[in-house]
Amino acid sequence: MTGYASVTREGVVDSASEVGGSTHTASVSVELRTVNSRFLDLNFRMPEEVRACEPTLREMLMARLSRGKVDIRINVQRSEQVAQAGSLNRDALLRLAVLERSVLDVFSDAGSLRTGEILRWPGIIADSGLSAELLRDAVLACGKQAIDELVNVRGREGAQLATMLLGNVAEMEAIVVRITPLVPELIARHQQKIVERLQEALGIAALEGSPQRVSREEIAERIRQEVTMYGVRIDIAEELSRLGAHLGETRHVIEKGGRVGKRLDFMMQELNREANTLGSKAAAKELADASMALKLLIEQMREQCKTMTSNRNPYAGEYPGNLFMVVAPSGAGKSTLVNVLLARDPVIRLSVSYTTRPPRPNETNGVQYHFIQVPEFRERHARGELLESAEVHGNYYGTSRVWIEEQMKRGVDVLLEIDWQGAQQVQKQFRNAVGIFILPPSLDALEERLRKRGQDEPNVIVRRLLAAGSEISHAPEFEYVLINENFDRALTEMQTVVAATRLRFASQRARHEQLFTELGIHSPQAD
């Protein structure tokens, strides 16, 4: 659903930070906008000095919202004495000047940076005088209040939508109540017309001299049979009964509330089926008009339900999604395969890990990693928020349990790019996780790939090759092993693994629960 919320906290004061006897102040604002979307899609725009708040805000939003595209805009506006010229970061300014000259050497017509562009460049404005902890607390407090307001706005919109849907249900119930008493009379009227037409036709046949003589009793009996069968064909008592039952269930679902989109979509299909049958059996204008009115109301409800179910994940539903773990030695092509798979398969989402290492020049917070400080990482680990964690070259890495569980509860498939040690930790907690190990066609090919990509010094390549031998020895621990000799073939094989996993009995049963029930298919004992 759509929604909007904005919270501003004025005069954030750091009394412990004073320059020239003045206290540093700032105002912090958090603005949230949501529109309908297939999944929960969070887009942040914030100053670098509060970027560390993003992981916490993500978890706060995922705990309260299940779907929708959410734009989060955070603004920190300092008081005049905080943003004075003396707060410029001279070192960052000099680095920017060198970078600008390098660009102009290649693109001479690019044009020089303007003052406003320079001041907006990350890191140019030095520490505002406000402590990072104070800003973080202010942003998170505003974020929590904004999320509360957003949930309330969406709740009010949901209540209005429920009122509209219940109004349509009431109109359909009134139509059913109105036409139910008319059915016997309409059937009798049409039966009488059939009798008159048959008698007229048989009378004409008798006058023309039929070669076969048929008694009046036989004619009367045959007319009675034909009229009775016709009455059965046009009788809509069963359809009206089922319509009433479906409308009662629809009312119950709406009044119960919660995540009702999928259930309402199913009920609209059932109601539309009965309305179509009613129209095809209509033997009077009154019934045909009733069928058209019902279908119009159902279509209106369907359009409203699309705001809850449109573009939904075809594999998502009220069942856990699938968890895929992709492991490979460095240089085997894991990242390229994963990126192409994600680009071609909108049903699967990549888990973004936490790390304490600093971001590289081409990395964006929340895309490659969530970049956080060591104390926050340790806090998350102590609270059990990490599914797995490891220390590599003095930096910590970890996978968010909260985010993965939230996605899987909604039936979203999640993919982890992970090492074999992390995969072992995950497998202990998610026994149904699907492990995919990617092998190079040979160690010589692996070495050639490492050298061609030009990212590492020769001594680093040697270390990676030595580590690859140890990593490859763990391939037997994984359910699927792909050999990335031909990229297209390896990609097709990975897509096949994903598709086969979605066709497991548990996933199929959850997607086609009604069909499985009708066919009498039950879960195996091991399921």
XYZ file of C-alpha atoms in Angstrom:
527
model
C 0.000 0.000 0.000
C 1.000 3.604 -0.422
C 1.988 5.711 2.540
C 3.975 8.730 3.685
C 5.527 9.806 6.969
C 8.004 12.490 7.958
C 9.569 13.238 11.336
C 11.966 16.080 12.161
C 13.886 16.588 15.363
C 15.048 20.195 15.770
C 17.941 21.410 17.878
C 19.907 18.208 18.362
C 22.520 19.444 20.844
C 25.909 18.049 21.789
C 26.662 19.840 25.025
C 29.967 18.001 25.345
C 31.312 19.480 22.085
C 31.910 23.210 22.232
C 34.028 25.481 20.066
C 34.533 29.071 21.144
C 31.869 28.654 23.833
C 29.098 27.761 21.363
C 27.172 24.506 21.417
C 26.859 22.538 18.180
C 23.289 21.898 17.063
C 21.573 20.315 14.093
C 18.142 19.218 12.900
C 17.550 15.634 11.778
C 14.668 14.606 9.520
C 13.551 11.186 8.284
C 11.060 10.929 5.421
C 9.426 7.667 4.279
C 7.421 7.125 1.083
C 5.938 3.782 0.035
C 4.263 2.480 -3.106
C 3.190 -1.012 -4.090
C 5.891 -3.464 -5.108
C 6.350 -7.216 -5.362
C 8.807 -7.441 -2.447
C 10.071 -5.202 0.309
C 12.420 -2.897 -1.611
C 14.273 -0.348 0.537
C 16.076 2.618 -1.047
C 18.129 4.901 1.220
C 19.341 8.439 0.590
C 21.373 9.795 3.488
C 24.554 11.725 4.342
C 27.688 9.630 4.763
C 28.040 10.701 8.397
C 24.881 8.740 9.318
C 25.353 5.877 6.840
C 26.096 3.541 9.757
C 22.420 3.802 10.742
C 21.263 2.056 7.561
C 21.530 -1.600 8.741
C 19.542 -0.870 11.909
C 16.901 1.082 9.994
C 16.637 -1.769 7.487
C 15.903 -4.245 10.244
C 13.386 -1.889 11.860
C 11.556 -1.554 8.539
C 11.660 -5.285 7.754
C 10.219 -6.042 11.177
C 7.182 -3.811 10.501
C 6.663 -4.014 6.713
C 6.400 -7.103 4.521
C 6.232 -5.620 1.009
C 6.296 -2.389 -0.959
C 8.917 -0.069 -2.398
C 10.079 2.249 0.376
C 12.129 5.393 -0.231
C 13.934 6.554 2.906
C 15.396 10.051 2.850
C 17.457 11.277 5.809
C 18.689 14.836 6.095
C 21.020 16.407 8.661
C 21.069 20.209 8.664
C 23.681 21.831 10.882
C 23.449 25.176 12.586
C 25.425 28.013 11.016
C 28.326 27.827 13.467
C 28.704 24.102 12.777
C 28.882 24.504 9.005
C 31.357 27.379 9.075
C 34.290 27.500 6.642
C 36.711 26.378 9.357
C 35.057 22.918 9.354
C 36.288 22.045 5.854
C 38.386 18.888 5.614
C 41.507 20.272 3.945
C 43.029 16.857 3.193
C 39.847 15.665 1.482
C 39.695 18.947 -0.429
C 43.235 18.456 -1.748
C 42.482 14.865 -2.765
C 39.425 16.067 -4.642
C 41.519 18.693 -6.449
C 43.990 16.019 -7.567
C 41.107 13.836 -8.736
C 39.597 16.741 -10.666
C 42.896 17.431 -12.460
C 43.179 13.756 -13.406
C 39.708 13.834 -14.928
C 40.440 17.045 -16.838
C 43.626 15.523 -18.257
C 41.470 12.881 -19.945
C 38.295 14.908 -20.553
C 39.431 18.485 -21.081
C 35.904 19.727 -21.779
C 34.422 18.225 -18.615
C 34.372 21.557 -16.782
C 35.516 22.431 -13.278
C 33.636 21.577 -10.112
C 31.402 24.269 -8.663
C 31.558 25.335 -5.042
C 28.235 23.684 -4.228
C 29.360 20.422 -5.809
C 32.597 20.520 -3.827
C 30.794 21.101 -0.529
C 28.424 18.198 -1.233
C 31.306 15.822 -1.954
C 31.496 13.091 0.753
C 34.071 13.930 3.409
C 34.667 17.561 2.402
C 32.814 18.892 5.440
C 34.762 17.768 8.488
C 33.195 16.498 11.668
C 30.278 18.751 12.422
C 31.142 18.841 16.084
C 28.186 16.610 16.824
C 29.266 13.187 18.038
C 28.535 10.229 15.785
C 26.691 8.557 18.646
C 24.434 11.563 19.161
C 23.562 11.762 15.468
C 22.960 8.018 15.319
C 20.573 8.136 18.282
C 18.689 11.074 16.761
C 18.354 9.389 13.354
C 17.172 6.096 14.853
C 14.674 7.867 17.118
C 13.254 9.797 14.156
C 13.280 6.612 12.090
C 11.310 4.681 14.690
C 8.709 7.436 14.982
C 8.440 7.747 11.190
C 7.973 3.984 10.816
C 5.223 4.057 13.459
C 3.466 6.858 11.567
C 3.887 5.055 8.248
C 2.387 1.864 9.647
C -0.552 3.877 11.000
C -1.080 5.556 7.605
C -1.000 2.215 5.820
C -3.333 0.819 8.459
C -5.855 3.594 7.841
C -5.624 3.013 4.098
C -6.134 -0.690 4.701
C -9.211 0.026 6.810
C -10.669 2.193 4.026
C -9.944 -0.525 1.490
C -11.611 -3.107 3.739
C -14.704 -0.890 3.985
C -14.876 -0.629 0.187
C -14.499 -4.384 -0.237
C -17.139 -5.124 2.394
C -19.475 -2.720 0.580
C -19.076 -4.769 -2.600
C -19.703 -7.974 -0.664
C -22.893 -6.490 0.793
C -24.129 -5.511 -2.692
C -23.503 -9.029 -3.997
C -25.256 -10.554 -1.007
C -28.244 -8.293 -1.701
C -28.346 -9.484 -5.332
C -28.338 -13.126 -4.223
C -31.107 -12.456 -1.688
C -33.178 -10.617 -4.316
C -33.048 -13.265 -7.054
C -33.291 -16.400 -4.882
C -37.118 -16.196 -4.414
C -37.566 -15.503 -8.139
C -35.884 -18.709 -9.303
C -38.831 -21.166 -8.866
C -41.247 -18.774 -10.589
C -38.841 -18.131 -13.484
C -38.210 -21.848 -13.972
C -41.956 -22.607 -13.925
C -42.631 -19.830 -16.436
C -40.039 -21.168 -18.881
C -41.192 -24.749 -18.394
C -44.710 -23.654 -19.360
C -43.338 -21.987 -22.498
C -41.527 -25.212 -23.427
C -44.735 -27.227 -22.907
C -46.707 -24.899 -25.144
C -44.056 -25.000 -27.875
C -43.768 -28.795 -27.776
C -47.527 -29.227 -27.878
C -47.730 -26.845 -30.793
C -44.953 -28.656 -32.644
C -46.462 -32.095 -31.999
C -49.889 -30.864 -33.036
C -48.502 -29.644 -36.364
C -46.763 -32.984 -36.874
C -50.039 -34.849 -36.239
C -51.891 -32.678 -38.732
C -49.255 -33.376 -41.387
C -49.819 -37.109 -40.932
C -46.969 -38.761 -39.067
C -46.279 -42.345 -40.272
C -46.003 -43.446 -36.635
C -49.042 -43.141 -34.390
C -48.154 -42.034 -30.859
C -50.678 -42.025 -28.055
C -51.550 -38.851 -26.178
C -50.196 -40.431 -22.977
C -46.790 -41.049 -24.585
C -46.679 -37.504 -25.904
C -47.558 -36.079 -22.490
C -44.892 -38.236 -20.788
C -42.213 -37.187 -23.257
C -43.142 -33.540 -22.800
C -42.918 -33.975 -19.027
C -39.442 -35.525 -19.312
C -38.139 -32.805 -21.605
C -39.527 -30.044 -19.422
C -38.087 -31.628 -16.279
C -34.621 -31.946 -17.815
C -34.812 -28.373 -19.030
C -35.764 -27.235 -15.543
C -32.743 -29.045 -14.113
C -30.432 -27.421 -16.670
C -31.568 -23.896 -15.860
C -31.865 -24.384 -12.090
C -29.329 -22.135 -10.331
C -30.090 -23.065 -6.726
C -26.662 -24.679 -6.264
C -24.851 -21.696 -7.764
C -26.717 -19.295 -5.478
C -25.920 -21.480 -2.484
C -22.209 -21.540 -3.325
C -22.239 -17.793 -3.997
C -23.654 -17.222 -0.536
C -21.011 -19.446 1.044
C -18.162 -17.776 -0.868
C -19.428 -14.316 0.037
C -19.603 -15.307 3.689
C -16.010 -16.567 3.569
C -14.876 -13.414 1.757
C -16.474 -11.257 4.445
C -14.762 -13.338 7.140
C -11.337 -12.974 5.473
C -11.683 -9.189 5.134
C -12.912 -8.691 8.696
C -10.164 -10.923 10.084
C -7.502 -8.705 8.486
C -3.794 -9.409 8.223
C -2.133 -10.598 5.036
C -5.233 -11.448 3.044
C -4.203 -10.645 -0.534
C -3.567 -14.200 -1.681
C -6.711 -15.550 -0.005
C -8.904 -12.794 -1.457
C -7.461 -13.386 -4.912
C -8.516 -17.023 -4.633
C -12.009 -16.050 -3.425
C -12.423 -13.689 -6.398
C -11.708 -16.608 -8.734
C -14.380 -18.727 -7.035
C -16.958 -15.933 -7.067
C -16.283 -15.203 -10.723
C -16.697 -18.884 -11.602
C -20.149 -19.002 -9.984
C -21.202 -15.699 -11.586
C -20.196 -17.014 -15.024
C -22.160 -20.227 -14.474
C -25.153 -18.185 -13.374
C -24.948 -16.177 -16.595
C -24.630 -19.240 -18.830
C -27.709 -20.847 -17.220
C -29.762 -17.664 -17.119
C -33.177 -18.327 -18.662
C -34.557 -14.880 -17.903
C -33.471 -11.281 -18.244
C -33.537 -10.859 -14.460
C -30.925 -13.602 -13.996
C -28.720 -12.342 -16.837
C -28.769 -8.834 -15.324
C -27.890 -10.270 -11.913
C -24.944 -12.165 -13.412
C -23.604 -9.014 -15.075
C -23.968 -7.002 -11.863
C -22.122 -9.682 -9.881
C -19.254 -9.830 -12.365
C -18.917 -6.038 -12.329
C -18.636 -5.984 -8.527
C -16.179 -8.898 -8.566
C -13.996 -7.108 -11.112
C -13.976 -4.001 -8.923
C -12.813 -6.111 -5.986
C -10.156 -7.760 -8.130
C -8.720 -4.360 -9.025
C -8.532 -3.462 -5.343
C -6.940 -6.812 -4.499
C -4.193 -6.125 -7.037
C -2.778 -3.541 -4.639
C -2.162 -6.430 -2.264
C -1.198 -9.180 -4.703
C -0.042 -7.559 -7.965
C 3.293 -8.720 -9.379
C 3.680 -11.088 -6.510
C 6.449 -13.628 -6.548
C 4.992 -16.711 -8.317
C 6.931 -18.901 -5.910
C 6.110 -16.854 -2.817
C 3.287 -17.592 -0.444
C 2.532 -18.604 3.078
C 5.432 -21.052 3.246
C 9.208 -20.777 3.759
C 11.227 -19.843 0.731
C 14.331 -21.677 -0.419
C 17.861 -20.902 0.754
C 20.715 -21.374 -1.732
C 24.418 -21.302 -0.804
C 26.942 -20.763 -3.613
C 30.576 -21.599 -2.800
C 33.670 -21.503 -5.016
C 37.399 -20.791 -4.855
C 38.449 -17.299 -5.898
C 38.535 -17.040 -9.692
C 36.047 -19.827 -10.419
C 33.459 -17.337 -11.685
C 31.034 -17.480 -8.773
C 30.195 -13.763 -8.641
C 29.613 -13.486 -12.387
C 27.294 -16.496 -12.406
C 25.377 -15.200 -9.393
C 24.982 -11.688 -10.846
C 23.596 -12.990 -14.140
C 21.286 -15.424 -12.325
C 19.889 -12.594 -10.184
C 19.425 -10.371 -13.236
C 17.423 -13.062 -15.052
C 15.448 -14.437 -12.105
C 13.383 -11.820 -10.211
C 12.191 -14.473 -7.781
C 15.512 -14.837 -5.958
C 17.258 -12.229 -3.801
C 20.878 -11.903 -2.732
C 21.727 -11.656 0.945
C 24.044 -8.716 1.665
C 26.483 -9.470 4.485
C 27.872 -7.238 7.218
C 31.579 -6.434 7.329
C 33.866 -4.297 9.440
C 36.390 -3.666 6.670
C 36.338 -0.223 5.044
C 34.533 0.094 1.699
C 36.587 0.084 -1.484
C 36.287 2.979 -3.963
C 33.769 1.171 -6.190
C 31.631 -0.220 -3.351
C 28.331 1.156 -2.046
C 26.986 0.545 1.424
C 24.042 -1.853 1.287
C 24.951 -3.172 -2.172
C 28.168 -5.152 -1.845
C 28.150 -5.137 1.980
C 26.660 -3.393 4.976
C 29.731 -1.591 6.316
C 29.618 -1.294 10.112
C 32.042 -0.749 12.985
C 33.515 -3.555 15.102
C 31.494 -2.716 18.275
C 28.196 -2.895 16.360
C 29.239 -6.178 14.736
C 30.010 -7.675 18.143
C 26.679 -6.442 19.516
C 24.781 -8.116 16.668
C 26.730 -11.313 17.152
C 26.002 -11.300 20.899
C 22.266 -10.785 20.253
C 22.204 -13.800 17.911
C 21.330 -11.695 14.866
C 24.005 -13.301 12.675
C 23.416 -16.600 10.925
C 27.132 -17.144 10.436
C 30.282 -15.099 10.958
C 34.016 -15.280 10.364
C 37.180 -13.232 10.769
C 39.238 -12.837 7.592
C 42.526 -10.889 7.546
C 41.544 -8.993 10.687
C 38.065 -8.017 9.444
C 34.748 -9.516 10.531
C 32.104 -10.790 8.111
C 28.612 -12.009 8.962
C 25.212 -12.865 7.457
C 22.006 -11.355 8.852
C 19.714 -14.023 10.278
C 16.907 -11.479 10.745
C 16.754 -10.498 7.067
C 16.986 -14.061 5.744
C 14.288 -15.387 8.075
C 11.990 -12.490 7.186
C 12.391 -13.168 3.464
C 11.899 -16.919 3.811
C 8.802 -16.487 5.971
C 7.276 -14.593 3.044
C 8.284 -17.350 0.629
C 11.120 -15.416 -1.004
C 14.130 -17.406 -2.223
C 17.460 -16.191 -0.799
C 20.945 -16.743 -2.210
C 24.158 -16.579 -0.176
C 27.597 -16.035 -1.696
C 29.603 -17.674 1.039
C 32.741 -19.687 1.868
C 32.664 -23.362 2.823
C 33.097 -22.631 6.553
C 30.095 -20.318 6.542
C 28.088 -22.862 4.554
C 28.725 -25.433 7.269
C 27.385 -23.034 9.909
C 24.282 -22.284 7.832
C 23.616 -25.964 7.105
C 23.449 -26.744 10.826
C 20.587 -24.257 11.246
C 18.827 -24.637 7.864
C 18.927 -28.311 6.985
C 17.020 -27.756 3.747
C 19.510 -25.168 2.474
C 20.721 -26.094 -1.015
C 24.504 -26.064 -1.451
C 26.048 -25.365 -4.875
C 29.830 -25.686 -5.299
C 31.400 -24.204 -8.443
C 34.616 -25.777 -9.723
C 37.067 -24.444 -12.318
C 37.787 -26.764 -15.272
C 41.386 -27.117 -14.007
C 43.900 -25.456 -11.695
C 45.740 -24.110 -14.739
C 42.535 -22.472 -15.959
C 41.967 -21.054 -12.476
C 45.457 -19.537 -12.413
C 44.947 -18.039 -15.874
C 41.660 -16.424 -14.796
C 43.247 -14.943 -11.675
C 46.051 -13.414 -13.717
C 43.761 -12.080 -16.450
C 41.454 -10.225 -14.101
C 44.454 -8.147 -12.958
C 43.267 -7.520 -9.403
C 46.061 -9.221 -7.428
C 49.839 -9.184 -7.190
C 51.668 -12.421 -8.153
C 52.291 -13.377 -4.523
C 48.571 -12.946 -3.762
C 47.668 -15.165 -6.721
C 49.958 -17.874 -5.347
C 48.200 -17.674 -1.971
C 44.794 -17.881 -3.653
C 45.822 -20.979 -5.609
C 47.079 -22.658 -2.450
C 43.811 -21.814 -0.683
C 41.820 -23.099 -3.671
C 43.196 -26.600 -3.190
C 41.924 -26.673 0.391
C 38.551 -25.180 -0.569
C 38.007 -27.617 -3.446
C 38.519 -30.546 -1.061
C 35.169 -29.621 0.544
C 33.178 -29.944 -2.704
C 31.844 -33.426 -1.698
C 29.972 -31.776 1.192
C 27.646 -29.985 -1.244
C 24.495 -31.283 -2.896
C 25.312 -29.891 -6.340
C 28.683 -29.402 -8.062
C 28.960 -27.315 -11.254
C 32.053 -27.094 -13.476
C 32.396 -23.604 -14.915
C 34.224 -24.420 -18.141
C 31.545 -22.941 -20.398
C 29.764 -19.983 -18.799
C 26.402 -20.401 -20.561
C 26.253 -24.097 -19.712
C 27.197 -23.452 -16.074
C 24.522 -20.748 -15.839
C 21.899 -23.085 -17.313
C 22.870 -25.776 -14.812
C 22.559 -23.323 -11.915
C 19.123 -22.214 -13.157
C 18.128 -25.886 -13.389
C 19.116 -26.461 -9.758
C 17.005 -23.478 -8.678
C 14.000 -24.606 -10.745
C 14.223 -28.200 -9.481
C 14.320 -27.002 -5.872
C 11.124 -25.024 -6.420
C 9.429 -28.181 -7.726
C 9.967 -30.068 -4.482
C 6.833 -31.550 -2.973
C 6.625 -29.050 -0.088
C 6.830 -26.022 -2.390
C 4.336 -27.436 -4.880
C 1.903 -28.337 -2.125
C 2.063 -24.828 -0.686
C 1.462 -23.200 -4.084
C -1.361 -25.569 -5.061
C -2.925 -26.331 -1.689
C -6.491 -26.374 -3.039
C -5.627 -28.808 -5.849
C -3.683 -31.129 -3.547
C -6.636 -31.213 -1.146
C -9.132 -31.975 -3.923
C -6.903 -34.771 -5.243
C -6.456 -36.244 -1.774
C -2.669 -35.805 -1.793
C -1.205 -35.780 1.698
C 2.270 -35.103 3.015
C 4.644 -38.065 3.272
C 5.640 -39.076 6.769
C 9.116 -37.656 6.286
C 7.837 -34.253 5.210
